[in-house]
mmCIF file of C-alpha atoms in Angstrom:
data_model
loop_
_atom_site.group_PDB
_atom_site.id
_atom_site.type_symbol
_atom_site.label_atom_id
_atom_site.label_comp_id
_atom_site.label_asym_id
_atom_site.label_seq_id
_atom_site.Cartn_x
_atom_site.Cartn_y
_atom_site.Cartn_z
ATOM 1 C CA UNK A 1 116.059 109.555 107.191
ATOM 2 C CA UNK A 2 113.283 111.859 107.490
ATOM 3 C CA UNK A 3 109.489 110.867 109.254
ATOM 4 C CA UNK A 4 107.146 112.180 106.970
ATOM 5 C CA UNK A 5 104.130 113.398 108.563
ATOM 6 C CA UNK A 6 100.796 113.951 106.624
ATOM 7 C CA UNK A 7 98.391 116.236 107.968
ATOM 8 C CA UNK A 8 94.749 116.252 105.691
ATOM 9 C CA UNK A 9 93.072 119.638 105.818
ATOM 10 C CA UNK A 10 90.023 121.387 104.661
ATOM 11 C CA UNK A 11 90.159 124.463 106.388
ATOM 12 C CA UNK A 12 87.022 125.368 104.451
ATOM 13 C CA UNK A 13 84.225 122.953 104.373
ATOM 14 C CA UNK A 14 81.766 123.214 101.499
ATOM 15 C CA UNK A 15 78.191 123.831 102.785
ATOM 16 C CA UNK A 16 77.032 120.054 102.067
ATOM 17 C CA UNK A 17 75.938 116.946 104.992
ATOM 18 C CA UNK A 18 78.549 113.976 105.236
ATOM 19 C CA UNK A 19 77.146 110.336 105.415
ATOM 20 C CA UNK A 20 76.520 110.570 109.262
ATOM 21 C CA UNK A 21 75.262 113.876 109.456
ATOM 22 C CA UNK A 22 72.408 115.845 108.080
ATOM 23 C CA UNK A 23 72.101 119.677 106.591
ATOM 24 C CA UNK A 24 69.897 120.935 110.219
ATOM 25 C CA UNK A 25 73.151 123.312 111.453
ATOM 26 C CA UNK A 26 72.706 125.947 113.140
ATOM 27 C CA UNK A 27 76.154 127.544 111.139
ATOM 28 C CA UNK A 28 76.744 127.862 107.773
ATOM 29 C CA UNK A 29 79.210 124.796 108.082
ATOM 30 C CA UNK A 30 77.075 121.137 107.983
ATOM 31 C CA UNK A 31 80.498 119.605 108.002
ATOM 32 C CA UNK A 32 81.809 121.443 111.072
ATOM 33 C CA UNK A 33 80.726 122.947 114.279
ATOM 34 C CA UNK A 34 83.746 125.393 113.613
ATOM 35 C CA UNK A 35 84.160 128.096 111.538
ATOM 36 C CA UNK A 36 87.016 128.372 108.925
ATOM 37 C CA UNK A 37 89.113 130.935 111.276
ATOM 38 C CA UNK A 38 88.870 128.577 114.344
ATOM 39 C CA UNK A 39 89.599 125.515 111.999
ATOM 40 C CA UNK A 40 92.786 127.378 110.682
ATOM 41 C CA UNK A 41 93.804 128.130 114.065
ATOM 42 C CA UNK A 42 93.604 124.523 115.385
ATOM 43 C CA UNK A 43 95.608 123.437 112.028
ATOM 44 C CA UNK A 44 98.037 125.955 113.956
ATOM 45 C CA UNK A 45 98.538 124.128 116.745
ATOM 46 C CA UNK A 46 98.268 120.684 114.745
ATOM 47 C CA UNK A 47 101.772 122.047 113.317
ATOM 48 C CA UNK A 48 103.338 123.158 116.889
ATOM 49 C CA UNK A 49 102.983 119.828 118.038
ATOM 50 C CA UNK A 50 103.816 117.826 115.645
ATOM 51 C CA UNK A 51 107.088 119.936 115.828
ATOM 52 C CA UNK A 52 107.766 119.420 119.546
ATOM 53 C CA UNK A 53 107.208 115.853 119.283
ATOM 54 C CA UNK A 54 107.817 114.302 116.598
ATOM 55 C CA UNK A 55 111.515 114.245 115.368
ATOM 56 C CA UNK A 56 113.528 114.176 112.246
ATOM 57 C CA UNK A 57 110.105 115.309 110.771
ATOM 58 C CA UNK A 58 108.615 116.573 107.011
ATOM 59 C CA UNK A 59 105.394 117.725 107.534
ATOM 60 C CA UNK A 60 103.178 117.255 104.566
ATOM 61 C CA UNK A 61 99.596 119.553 104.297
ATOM 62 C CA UNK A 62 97.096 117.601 101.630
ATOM 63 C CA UNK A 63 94.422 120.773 102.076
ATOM 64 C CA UNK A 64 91.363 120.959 99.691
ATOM 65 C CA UNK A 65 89.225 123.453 99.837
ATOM 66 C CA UNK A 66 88.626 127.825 98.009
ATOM 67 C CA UNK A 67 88.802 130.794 99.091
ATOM 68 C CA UNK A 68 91.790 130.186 101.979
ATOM 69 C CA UNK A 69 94.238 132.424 100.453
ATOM 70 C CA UNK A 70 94.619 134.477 103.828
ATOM 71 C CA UNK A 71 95.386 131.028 105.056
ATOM 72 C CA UNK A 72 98.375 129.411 103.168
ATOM 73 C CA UNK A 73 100.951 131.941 103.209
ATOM 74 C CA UNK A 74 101.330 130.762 106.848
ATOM 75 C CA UNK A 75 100.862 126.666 106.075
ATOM 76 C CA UNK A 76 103.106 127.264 103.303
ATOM 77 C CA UNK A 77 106.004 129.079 105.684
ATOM 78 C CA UNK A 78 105.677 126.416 108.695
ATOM 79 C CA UNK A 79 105.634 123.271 106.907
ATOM 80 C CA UNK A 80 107.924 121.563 104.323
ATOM 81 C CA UNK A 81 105.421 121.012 101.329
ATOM 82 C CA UNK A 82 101.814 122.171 101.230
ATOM 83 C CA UNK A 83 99.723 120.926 98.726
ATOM 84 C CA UNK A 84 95.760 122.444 97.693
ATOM 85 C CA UNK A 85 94.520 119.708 95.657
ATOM 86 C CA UNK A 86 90.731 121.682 94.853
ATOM 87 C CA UNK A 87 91.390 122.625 91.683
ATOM 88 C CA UNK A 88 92.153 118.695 91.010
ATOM 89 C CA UNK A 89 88.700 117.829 90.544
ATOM 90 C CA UNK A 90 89.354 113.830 90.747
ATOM 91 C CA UNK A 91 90.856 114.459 94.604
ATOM 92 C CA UNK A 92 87.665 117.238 94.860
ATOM 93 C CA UNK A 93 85.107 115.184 94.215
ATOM 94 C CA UNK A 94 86.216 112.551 96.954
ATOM 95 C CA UNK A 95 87.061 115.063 99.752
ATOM 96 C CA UNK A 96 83.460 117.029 98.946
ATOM 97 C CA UNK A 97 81.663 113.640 98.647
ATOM 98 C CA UNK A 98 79.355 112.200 101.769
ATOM 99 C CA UNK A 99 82.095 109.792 102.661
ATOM 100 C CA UNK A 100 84.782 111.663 104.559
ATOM 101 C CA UNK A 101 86.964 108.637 105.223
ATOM 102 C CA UNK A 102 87.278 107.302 101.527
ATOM 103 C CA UNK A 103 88.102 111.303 100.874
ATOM 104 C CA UNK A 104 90.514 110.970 103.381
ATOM 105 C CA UNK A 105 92.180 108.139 102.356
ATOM 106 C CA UNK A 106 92.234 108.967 98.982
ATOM 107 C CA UNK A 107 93.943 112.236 98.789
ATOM 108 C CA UNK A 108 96.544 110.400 100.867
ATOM 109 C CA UNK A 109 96.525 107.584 98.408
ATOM 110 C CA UNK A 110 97.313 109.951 95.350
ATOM 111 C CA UNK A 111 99.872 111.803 97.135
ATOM 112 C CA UNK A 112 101.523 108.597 98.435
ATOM 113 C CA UNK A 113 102.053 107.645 94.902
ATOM 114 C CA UNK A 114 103.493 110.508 93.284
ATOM 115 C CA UNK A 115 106.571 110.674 95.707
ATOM 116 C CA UNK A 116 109.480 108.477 96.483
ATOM 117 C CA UNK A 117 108.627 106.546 99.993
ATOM 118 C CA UNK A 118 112.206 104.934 100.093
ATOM 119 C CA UNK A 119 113.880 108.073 102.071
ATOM 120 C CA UNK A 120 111.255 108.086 104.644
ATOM 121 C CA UNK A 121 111.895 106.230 107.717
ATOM 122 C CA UNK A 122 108.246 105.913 108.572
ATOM 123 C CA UNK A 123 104.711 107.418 107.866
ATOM 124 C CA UNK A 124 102.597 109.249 110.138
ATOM 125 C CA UNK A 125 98.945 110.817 109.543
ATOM 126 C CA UNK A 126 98.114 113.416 112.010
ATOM 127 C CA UNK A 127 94.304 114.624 111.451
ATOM 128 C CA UNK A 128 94.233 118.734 110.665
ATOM 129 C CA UNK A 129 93.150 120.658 113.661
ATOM 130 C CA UNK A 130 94.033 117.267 116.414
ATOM 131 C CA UNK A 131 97.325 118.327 118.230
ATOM 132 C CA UNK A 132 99.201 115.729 119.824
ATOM 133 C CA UNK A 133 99.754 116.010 123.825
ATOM 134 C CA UNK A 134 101.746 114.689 126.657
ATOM 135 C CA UNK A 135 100.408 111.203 126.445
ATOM 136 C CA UNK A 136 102.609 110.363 122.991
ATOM 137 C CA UNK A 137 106.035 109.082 123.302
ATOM 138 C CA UNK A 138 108.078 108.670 120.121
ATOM 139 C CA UNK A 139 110.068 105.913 121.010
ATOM 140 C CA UNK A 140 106.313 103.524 120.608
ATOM 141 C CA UNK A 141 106.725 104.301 117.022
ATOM 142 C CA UNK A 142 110.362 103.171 116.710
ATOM 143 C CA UNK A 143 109.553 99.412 116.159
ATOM 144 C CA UNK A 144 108.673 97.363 113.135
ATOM 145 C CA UNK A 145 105.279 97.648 113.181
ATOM 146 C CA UNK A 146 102.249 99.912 112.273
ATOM 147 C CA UNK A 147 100.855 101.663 115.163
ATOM 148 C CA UNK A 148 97.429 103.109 116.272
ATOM 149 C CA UNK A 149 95.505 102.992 119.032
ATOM 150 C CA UNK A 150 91.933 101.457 119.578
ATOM 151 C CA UNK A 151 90.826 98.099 120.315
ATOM 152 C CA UNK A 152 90.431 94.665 118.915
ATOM 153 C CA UNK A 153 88.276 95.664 115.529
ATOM 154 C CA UNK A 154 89.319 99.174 115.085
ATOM 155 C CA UNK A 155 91.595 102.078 115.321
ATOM 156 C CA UNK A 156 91.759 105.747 116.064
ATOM 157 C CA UNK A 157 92.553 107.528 112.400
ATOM 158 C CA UNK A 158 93.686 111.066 114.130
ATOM 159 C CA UNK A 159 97.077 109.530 114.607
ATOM 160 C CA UNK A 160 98.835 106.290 113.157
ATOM 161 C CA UNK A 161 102.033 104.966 111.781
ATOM 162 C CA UNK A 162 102.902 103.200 108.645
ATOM 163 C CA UNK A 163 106.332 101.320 109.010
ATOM 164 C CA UNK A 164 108.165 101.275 106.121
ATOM 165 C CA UNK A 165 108.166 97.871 105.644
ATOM 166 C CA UNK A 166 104.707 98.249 105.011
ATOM 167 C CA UNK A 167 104.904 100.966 102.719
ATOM 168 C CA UNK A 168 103.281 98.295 99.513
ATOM 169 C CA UNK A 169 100.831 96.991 101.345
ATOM 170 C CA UNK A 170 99.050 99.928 102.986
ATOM 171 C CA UNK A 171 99.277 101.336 99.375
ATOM 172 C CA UNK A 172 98.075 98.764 97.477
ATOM 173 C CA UNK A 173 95.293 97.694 100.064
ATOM 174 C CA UNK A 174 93.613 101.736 99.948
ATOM 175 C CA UNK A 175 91.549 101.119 96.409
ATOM 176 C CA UNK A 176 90.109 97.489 98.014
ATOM 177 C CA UNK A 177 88.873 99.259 100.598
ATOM 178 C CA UNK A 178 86.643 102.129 98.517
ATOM 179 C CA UNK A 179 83.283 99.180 97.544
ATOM 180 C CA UNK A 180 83.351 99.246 101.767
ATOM 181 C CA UNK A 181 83.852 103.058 102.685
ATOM 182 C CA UNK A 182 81.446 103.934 100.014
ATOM 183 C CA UNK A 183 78.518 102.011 101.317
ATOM 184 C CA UNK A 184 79.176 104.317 105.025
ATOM 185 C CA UNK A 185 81.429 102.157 106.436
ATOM 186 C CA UNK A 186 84.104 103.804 108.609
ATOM 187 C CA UNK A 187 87.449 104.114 107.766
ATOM 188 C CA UNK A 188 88.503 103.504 111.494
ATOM 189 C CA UNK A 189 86.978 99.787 111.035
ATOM 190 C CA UNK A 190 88.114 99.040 107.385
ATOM 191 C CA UNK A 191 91.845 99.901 107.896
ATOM 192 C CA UNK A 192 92.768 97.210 110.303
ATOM 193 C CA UNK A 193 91.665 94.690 108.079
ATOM 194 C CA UNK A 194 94.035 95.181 105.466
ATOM 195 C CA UNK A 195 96.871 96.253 107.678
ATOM 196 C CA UNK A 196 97.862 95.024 111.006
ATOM 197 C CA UNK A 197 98.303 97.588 113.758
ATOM 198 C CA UNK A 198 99.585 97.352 116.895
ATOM 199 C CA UNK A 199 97.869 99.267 119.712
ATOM 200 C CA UNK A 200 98.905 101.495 121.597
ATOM 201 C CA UNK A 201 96.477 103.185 124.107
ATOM 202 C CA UNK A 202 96.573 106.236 124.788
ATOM 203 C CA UNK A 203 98.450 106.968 121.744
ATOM 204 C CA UNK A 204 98.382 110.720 122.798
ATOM 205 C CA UNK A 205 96.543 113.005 120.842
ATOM 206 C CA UNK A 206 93.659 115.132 121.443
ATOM 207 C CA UNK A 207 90.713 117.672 119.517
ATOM 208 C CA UNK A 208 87.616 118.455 118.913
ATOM 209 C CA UNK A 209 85.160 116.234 116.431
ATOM 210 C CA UNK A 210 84.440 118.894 113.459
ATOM 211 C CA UNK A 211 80.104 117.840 112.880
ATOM 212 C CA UNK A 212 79.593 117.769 116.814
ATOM 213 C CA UNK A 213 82.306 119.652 118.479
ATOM 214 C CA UNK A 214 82.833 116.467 121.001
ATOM 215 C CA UNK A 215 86.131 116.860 122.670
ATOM 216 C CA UNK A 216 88.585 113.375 122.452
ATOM 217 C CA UNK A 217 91.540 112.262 123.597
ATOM 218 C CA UNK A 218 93.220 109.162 122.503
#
């Protein structure tokens, strides 16, 4: 069975603030310290190492965002299915909204739903532009369990696993969660409370943070 990887995207970010930041940037990119070329070339090496390290896998890009056409000849050729949702304004909305998590989660929601989970073996999110590093070991994901890493109350978003035993539950748990995300809660805090995770730090993944340009590795 195949590992099906999801990577969200927006190569492009639309010239608007999220919840936790403001419209004072010195680019033309609120959403991002980085520019669409320099986003598209970390998606790049998103892709490489999700390659290298993750086996048995069908990579998945949920991008939304215009003018990118330079862009997905490349995402379509490297991956097994890439999907631009912006012309499907209910997915648009959410992704372009001040709440990046519930856009997030969302998109993945929709495109959860429309497949057939049952020849998967397991379900991995990879954030666009993160690329995973020498710290992650595949065989931490071959148990029954979901798997993030973080602490007690939270987890780190850039990279977890879904088992597929939990395939219902993580799907039927994502509309609960939008009263919370939509008041500026963060997705990081409201996931673990409708899905147990088991931790596992470092999980092995680094990148830059798109509003500040921080550098992380988890």
């Amino acid at each position: 069975m195949k590992n099906l990887v999801i990577i969200p995207s927006v190569i492009r970010p639309i010239n608007k603030k999220l919840c936790y930041t403001d419209n004072n940037h010195p680019k033309d990119f609120p959403r991002s310290q980085f520019s669409p070329v320099e986003r598209f070339e970390q998606m790049k090496e998103t892709i490489k190492s999700v390659k290298q390290n993750i086996p048995n896998n069908y990579i998945v890009i949920l991008e939304c965002s215009n003018n990118i056409d330079n862009y997905e000849q490349y995402l379509k050729d490297n991956t097994d299915l890439y999907i631009n949702y912006y012309d499907n304004l209910d997915i648009r909305e959410k992704v372009e909204g001040l709440y990046k998590g519930w856009g997030e989660i969302y998109t993945m929601y929709k495109f959860l739903c429309s497949i057939d989970l049952s020849i998967y073996n397991m379900i991995i999110k990879v954030s666009g532009r993160y690329r995973i590093n020498g710290n992650f070991n595949f065989k931490n994901f071959l148990r029954d369990d979901n798997v993030s890493s973080g602490c007690n109350v939270s987890i780190n978003t850039t990279l977890f696993k879904i088992d597929k035993k939990n395939y219902k539950n993580f799907l039927d748990n994502i509309l609960p969660m939008k009263d919370e995300l939509l008041e500026g809660k963060c997705l990081e805090g409201i996931l673990p409370k409708y899905n147990n995770f088991l931790r596992m730090n470092p999980i092995g993944i680094e990148g830059k943070m798109g509003p500040c340009g921080r550098r992380v590795n988890q």
